[in-house]
């Protein structure tokens, strides 16, 4: 994650992959210097993300790790901080996903790493292809 670049890194994960994976929290606590310009983005169905948001809200150890933490009252962005975002959105609704990401972060100034291999396994072929095409069109996406 560390680099000489001024870009912000945005590893975007589907919630299925990390619903029980503490990767963002482990990285933030174990490698704070490497995560200096990293914003983790967690995307999944709204109902699941609301539960995950509530866990972060109730867990002092988690919310203390986040700077500028807020819980927006409306829209698909459910939790926002400098280091971590939670988005409640169906990955088949790419216009909704694009809208929330372009509102929450500066996509043009970001290097983006998408990890969504679990979610595309459960999507129909057309939806998975559309998601992969969408991700491939992100600036500096990986």
Coordinates of N, CA and C in Angstrom, one line a residue:
X1 N 0.8 -1.2 0.0 CA 0.0 0.0 0.0 C 0.9 1.3 0.0
X2 N 2.1 1.2 0.5 CA 2.9 2.4 0.6 C 3.5 2.6 -0.8
X3 N 3.7 3.9 -1.1 CA 4.2 4.3 -2.4 C 4.7 5.8 -2.3
X4 N 5.4 6.2 -3.3 CA 5.8 7.6 -3.3 C 4.8 8.5 -3.9
X5 N 3.7 8.0 -4.4 CA 2.7 8.7 -5.1 C 1.9 9.6 -4.2
X6 N 1.4 10.7 -4.7 CA 0.4 11.5 -3.9 C -1.0 11.0 -4.0
X7 N -1.2 10.0 -4.8 CA -2.6 9.4 -4.9 C -3.1 8.8 -3.7
X8 N -4.4 8.8 -3.6 CA -5.1 8.1 -2.5 C -5.4 6.7 -3.0
X9 N -5.2 5.7 -2.2 CA -5.5 4.4 -2.5 C -6.9 4.0 -2.0
X10 N -7.7 3.3 -2.8 CA -9.0 3.0 -2.4 C -9.3 1.5 -2.7
X11 N -8.9 0.6 -1.7 CA -9.3 -0.8 -1.9 C -10.8 -0.9 -1.7
X12 N -11.5 -1.3 -2.8 CA -13.0 -1.4 -2.7 C -13.3 -2.9 -2.6
X13 N -14.0 -3.3 -1.6 CA -14.3 -4.7 -1.3 C -15.8 -4.8 -1.3
X14 N -16.2 -6.0 -1.8 CA -17.6 -6.3 -1.6 C -17.8 -6.8 -0.2
X15 N -18.9 -6.6 0.4 CA -19.1 -7.0 1.8 C -19.1 -8.5 2.0
X16 N -19.5 -9.3 1.0 CA -19.4 -10.7 1.1 C -18.0 -11.2 1.4
X17 N -17.1 -10.5 0.8 CA -15.7 -11.0 1.0 C -15.2 -10.6 2.4
X18 N -15.6 -9.5 2.9 CA -15.0 -9.1 4.2 C -16.0 -9.0 5.3
X19 N -17.1 -9.6 5.2 CA -18.1 -9.5 6.2 C -17.6 -10.1 7.5
X20 N -16.7 -11.1 7.4 CA -16.1 -11.7 8.6 C -14.6 -11.4 8.6
X21 N -14.1 -10.7 7.6 CA -12.7 -10.4 7.5 C -12.4 -9.1 8.0
X22 N -11.5 -9.0 9.0 CA -11.2 -7.7 9.6 C -10.1 -7.0 8.9
X23 N -9.9 -7.2 7.6 CA -8.7 -6.6 6.9 C -8.6 -5.1 7.1
X24 N -9.6 -4.3 6.9 CA -9.4 -2.9 7.0 C -8.9 -2.5 8.5
X25 N -9.5 -3.2 9.4 CA -9.2 -2.9 10.8 C -7.8 -3.4 11.2
X26 N -7.4 -4.5 10.7 CA -6.0 -5.0 10.9 C -5.0 -4.1 10.2
X27 N -5.3 -3.7 9.0 CA -4.3 -2.8 8.3 C -4.2 -1.5 9.0
X28 N -5.3 -0.9 9.4 CA -5.3 0.4 10.1 C -4.5 0.3 11.4
X29 N -4.7 -0.8 12.2 CA -4.0 -0.9 13.5 C -2.6 -1.4 13.4
X30 N -2.3 -2.3 12.5 CA -0.9 -2.8 12.4 C 0.0 -2.0 11.5
X31 N -0.5 -1.3 10.5 CA 0.3 -0.6 9.5 C -0.2 0.8 9.3
X32 N -0.3 1.6 10.4 CA -0.8 2.9 10.2 C -0.1 3.8 9.3
X33 N 1.2 3.7 9.2 CA 2.0 4.5 8.3 C 1.7 4.1 6.8
X34 N 1.6 2.9 6.5 CA 1.3 2.4 5.2 C -0.1 2.7 4.8
X35 N -1.0 2.9 5.8 CA -2.4 3.2 5.5 C -2.7 4.7 5.5
X36 N -1.6 5.5 5.6 CA -1.8 7.0 5.7 C -2.7 7.6 4.6
X37 N -2.6 7.1 3.4 CA -3.4 7.6 2.2 C -4.3 6.6 1.7
X38 N -4.8 5.7 2.6 CA -5.7 4.6 2.2 C -7.1 4.9 2.7
X39 N -8.1 4.7 1.9 CA -9.5 4.7 2.4 C -10.1 3.4 1.9
X40 N -10.4 2.6 2.9 CA -11.1 1.3 2.6 C -12.6 1.6 2.3
X41 N -13.1 0.9 1.3 CA -14.5 1.1 0.9 C -15.1 -0.3 0.9
X42 N -16.2 -0.4 1.7 CA -16.9 -1.7 1.9 C -18.3 -1.5 1.3
X43 N -18.6 -2.3 0.3 CA -19.9 -2.2 -0.4 C -20.6 -3.6 -0.3
X44 N -21.9 -3.4 0.1 CA -22.8 -4.6 0.1 C -24.2 -4.1 0.2
X45 N -25.1 -5.1 0.2 CA -26.5 -4.8 0.3 C -26.8 -3.9 1.5
X46 N -27.7 -3.0 1.4 CA -28.0 -2.0 2.4 C -28.3 -2.6 3.8
X47 N -29.1 -3.6 3.8 CA -29.5 -4.2 5.1 C -28.2 -4.8 5.9
X48 N -27.3 -5.4 5.2 CA -26.1 -5.9 5.8 C -25.2 -4.8 6.2
X49 N -25.1 -3.8 5.4 CA -24.2 -2.7 5.7 C -24.7 -1.9 6.9
X50 N -26.1 -1.8 7.0 CA -26.6 -1.1 8.2 C -26.2 -1.8 9.5
X51 N -26.2 -3.2 9.4 CA -25.8 -4.0 10.6 C -24.3 -3.7 10.9
X52 N -23.5 -3.7 9.8 CA -22.0 -3.5 10.0 C -21.8 -2.1 10.5
X53 N -22.5 -1.1 10.0 CA -22.4 0.3 10.5 C -22.7 0.4 12.0
X54 N -23.8 -0.3 12.4 CA -24.2 -0.3 13.8 C -23.1 -1.0 14.7
X55 N -22.4 -2.0 14.2 CA -21.3 -2.6 14.9 C -20.2 -1.6 15.1
X56 N -19.8 -0.9 14.1 CA -18.8 0.2 14.2 C -19.2 1.3 15.2
X57 N -20.4 1.7 15.1 CA -21.0 2.7 15.9 C -20.9 2.3 17.4
X58 N -21.2 1.1 17.7 CA -21.2 0.6 19.1 C -19.8 0.2 19.6
X59 N -18.9 0.0 18.7 CA -17.6 -0.5 19.1 C -16.6 0.6 19.2
X60 N -16.3 1.0 20.4 CA -15.4 2.1 20.6 C -14.0 1.9 20.0
X61 N -13.5 0.7 20.1 CA -12.2 0.4 19.5 C -12.1 0.6 18.0
X62 N -13.2 0.4 17.4 CA -13.3 0.6 15.9 C -13.5 2.0 15.6
X63 N -14.5 2.7 16.2 CA -14.8 4.1 15.8 C -13.7 5.0 16.2
X64 N -12.9 4.6 17.2 CA -11.8 5.5 17.6 C -10.6 5.5 16.6
X65 N -10.6 4.5 15.8 CA -9.5 4.4 14.7 C -9.8 5.3 13.5
X66 N -11.0 5.8 13.5 CA -11.5 6.6 12.3 C -11.5 8.1 12.6
X67 N -10.9 8.9 11.7 CA -10.9 10.3 11.7 C -12.0 10.9 10.9
X68 N -12.7 11.9 11.4 CA -13.8 12.6 10.7 C -14.9 11.6 10.5
X69 N -15.2 10.8 11.5 CA -16.3 9.8 11.4 C -17.7 10.4 11.4
X70 N -18.5 10.0 10.4 CA -19.9 10.5 10.4 C -20.8 9.3 9.9
X71 N -22.0 9.4 10.2 CA -23.0 8.4 9.8 C -24.1 9.2 9.1
X72 N -24.0 9.4 7.7 CA -25.0 10.1 7.0 C -26.4 9.6 7.2
X73 N -27.3 10.4 7.2 CA -28.7 10.1 7.5 C -29.5 9.6 6.3
X74 N -29.0 9.9 5.1 CA -29.7 9.5 3.9 C -28.7 9.1 2.8
X75 N -29.2 8.4 1.8 CA -28.4 8.0 0.7 C -27.7 6.6 0.9
X76 N -26.9 6.2 0.0 CA -26.2 4.9 0.1 C -25.0 4.9 0.9
X77 N -24.4 6.1 1.2 CA -23.2 6.2 2.1 C -23.7 6.1 3.5
X78 N -23.4 5.0 4.2 CA -23.9 4.8 5.5 C -22.9 5.2 6.6
X79 N -21.6 5.1 6.3 CA -20.5 5.5 7.2 C -19.4 6.1 6.4
X80 N -18.9 7.3 6.9 CA -17.9 8.0 6.2 C -16.8 8.4 7.2
X81 N -15.6 8.2 6.8 CA -14.4 8.7 7.5 C -13.3 8.8 6.6
X82 N -12.2 9.4 7.1 CA -11.0 9.5 6.2 C -10.4 8.2 5.8
X83 N -10.6 7.1 6.6 CA -10.0 5.8 6.4 C -10.9 4.7 5.9
X84 N -12.2 4.9 6.1 CA -13.1 3.8 5.8 C -14.5 4.4 5.5
X85 N -15.1 3.8 4.4 CA -16.4 4.1 4.0 C -17.3 2.8 3.9
X86 N -18.5 2.9 4.3 CA -19.5 1.8 4.1 C -20.6 2.3 3.2
X87 N -20.8 1.5 2.1 CA -21.8 1.8 1.1 C -22.8 0.7 1.1
X88 N -24.1 1.1 1.2 CA -25.2 0.1 1.1 C -25.7 0.2 -0.3
X89 N -25.3 -0.7 -1.1 CA -25.7 -0.7 -2.5 C -25.6 -2.0 -3.2
X90 N -26.6 -2.4 -4.0 CA -26.5 -3.6 -4.8 C -25.5 -3.4 -5.9
X91 N -24.5 -4.2 -6.0 CA -23.4 -4.1 -7.0 C -23.9 -4.2 -8.4
X92 N -25.2 -4.6 -8.6 CA -25.8 -4.6 -9.9 C -26.3 -3.2 -10.3
X93 N -26.4 -2.3 -9.3 CA -26.9 -1.0 -9.6 C -25.7 0.0 -9.7
X94 N -25.0 -0.1 -10.8 CA -23.7 0.6 -11.0 C -23.9 2.1 -11.0
X95 N -25.0 2.6 -11.5 CA -25.2 4.1 -11.4 C -25.2 4.5 -10.0
X96 N -25.9 3.8 -9.1 CA -25.9 4.1 -7.7 C -24.5 4.1 -7.1
X97 N -23.8 3.0 -7.4 CA -22.4 2.9 -6.9 C -21.5 4.0 -7.4
X98 N -21.6 4.3 -8.6 CA -20.8 5.4 -9.2 C -21.1 6.7 -8.5
X99 N -22.4 7.0 -8.3 CA -22.9 8.2 -7.7 C -22.3 8.4 -6.3
X100 N -22.4 7.4 -5.5 CA -21.9 7.5 -4.1 C -20.4 7.6 -4.0
X101 N -19.7 6.9 -4.9 CA -18.3 7.0 -4.9 C -17.8 8.3 -5.3
X102 N -18.4 8.9 -6.4 CA -17.9 10.2 -6.9 C -18.3 11.3 -5.9
X103 N -19.3 11.1 -5.1 CA -19.6 12.1 -4.1 C -18.7 12.0 -2.9
X104 N -18.3 10.8 -2.5 CA -17.6 10.5 -1.3 C -16.1 10.7 -1.4
X105 N -15.5 10.4 -2.6 CA -14.1 10.5 -2.8 C -13.7 11.1 -4.2
X106 N -12.5 11.5 -4.3 CA -12.0 12.1 -5.6 C -11.5 10.9 -6.4
X107 N -12.3 10.3 -7.2 CA -11.9 9.2 -8.0 C -10.7 9.5 -8.9
X108 N -10.7 10.7 -9.5 CA -9.7 11.0 -10.4 C -8.3 11.1 -9.8
X109 N -8.2 11.3 -8.5 CA -6.9 11.4 -7.8 C -6.7 10.2 -7.0
X110 N -7.2 9.1 -7.3 CA -7.1 7.9 -6.5 C -6.6 6.7 -7.4
X111 N -5.9 5.8 -6.7 CA -5.5 4.5 -7.3 C -6.5 3.6 -6.6
X112 N -7.2 2.8 -7.4 CA -8.3 2.0 -6.9 C -8.0 0.5 -7.1
X113 N -8.1 -0.2 -6.0 CA -8.0 -1.7 -6.0 C -9.3 -2.3 -5.7
X114 N -9.9 -3.0 -6.6 CA -11.2 -3.6 -6.3 C -11.0 -5.1 -6.1
X115 N -11.6 -5.6 -5.0 CA -11.6 -7.0 -4.7 C -13.1 -7.4 -4.5
X116 N -13.6 -8.1 -5.5 CA -15.0 -8.5 -5.5 C -15.2 -9.9 -6.0
X117 N -14.2 -10.7 -5.9 CA -14.4 -12.1 -6.5 C -15.5 -12.9 -5.9
X118 N -15.8 -12.7 -4.7 CA -16.9 -13.5 -4.1 C -18.3 -13.1 -4.6
X119 N -18.5 -11.7 -4.7 CA -19.8 -11.3 -5.1 C -20.1 -11.6 -6.5
X120 N -19.1 -11.6 -7.4 CA -19.4 -11.9 -8.8 C -19.7 -13.3 -9.0
X121 N -19.3 -14.2 -8.1 CA -19.6 -15.6 -8.2 C -21.1 -15.8 -8.1
X122 N -21.8 -15.0 -7.3 CA -23.2 -15.1 -7.1 C -24.1 -14.3 -8.0
X123 N -23.4 -13.5 -8.9 CA -24.2 -12.7 -9.8 C -24.4 -13.5 -11.1
X124 N -25.5 -13.1 -11.9 CA -25.6 -13.7 -13.2 C -24.5 -13.1 -14.1
X125 N -24.3 -13.8 -15.2 CA -23.1 -13.4 -16.0 C -23.2 -12.0 -16.5
X126 N -24.4 -11.6 -16.9 CA -24.5 -10.2 -17.5 C -24.1 -9.2 -16.4
X127 N -24.6 -9.3 -15.2 CA -24.3 -8.4 -14.1 C -22.9 -8.4 -13.7
X128 N -22.3 -9.6 -13.6 CA -20.8 -9.7 -13.3 C -20.0 -9.1 -14.4
X129 N -20.3 -9.3 -15.7 CA -19.6 -8.7 -16.8 C -19.7 -7.1 -16.7
X130 N -20.9 -6.7 -16.4 CA -21.1 -5.2 -16.3 C -20.3 -4.6 -15.1
X131 N -20.2 -5.3 -14.0 CA -19.4 -4.8 -12.9 C -17.9 -4.8 -13.2
X132 N -17.5 -5.8 -13.9 CA -16.1 -5.9 -14.3 C -15.7 -4.8 -15.3
X133 N -16.7 -4.6 -16.2 CA -16.4 -3.5 -17.2 C -16.4 -2.1 -16.5
X134 N -17.3 -1.9 -15.6 CA -17.4 -0.7 -14.8 C -16.1 -0.5 -14.1
X135 N -15.6 -1.5 -13.4 CA -14.3 -1.4 -12.6 C -13.2 -1.1 -13.5
X136 N -13.2 -1.7 -14.7 CA -12.0 -1.5 -15.6 C -12.0 -0.1 -16.2
X137 N -13.1 0.6 -16.1 CA -13.1 2.0 -16.6 C -12.8 3.0 -15.5
X138 N -12.5 2.5 -14.2 CA -12.1 3.5 -13.2 C -10.7 4.0 -13.5
X139 N -10.5 5.3 -13.3 CA -9.2 5.8 -13.5 C -8.2 5.1 -12.6
X140 N -7.0 4.7 -13.2 CA -6.0 4.1 -12.4 C -6.5 2.9 -11.6
X141 N -7.5 2.2 -12.0 CA -8.1 1.1 -11.3 C -7.2 -0.1 -11.5
X142 N -7.2 -1.0 -10.5 CA -6.3 -2.2 -10.5 C -7.2 -3.4 -10.3

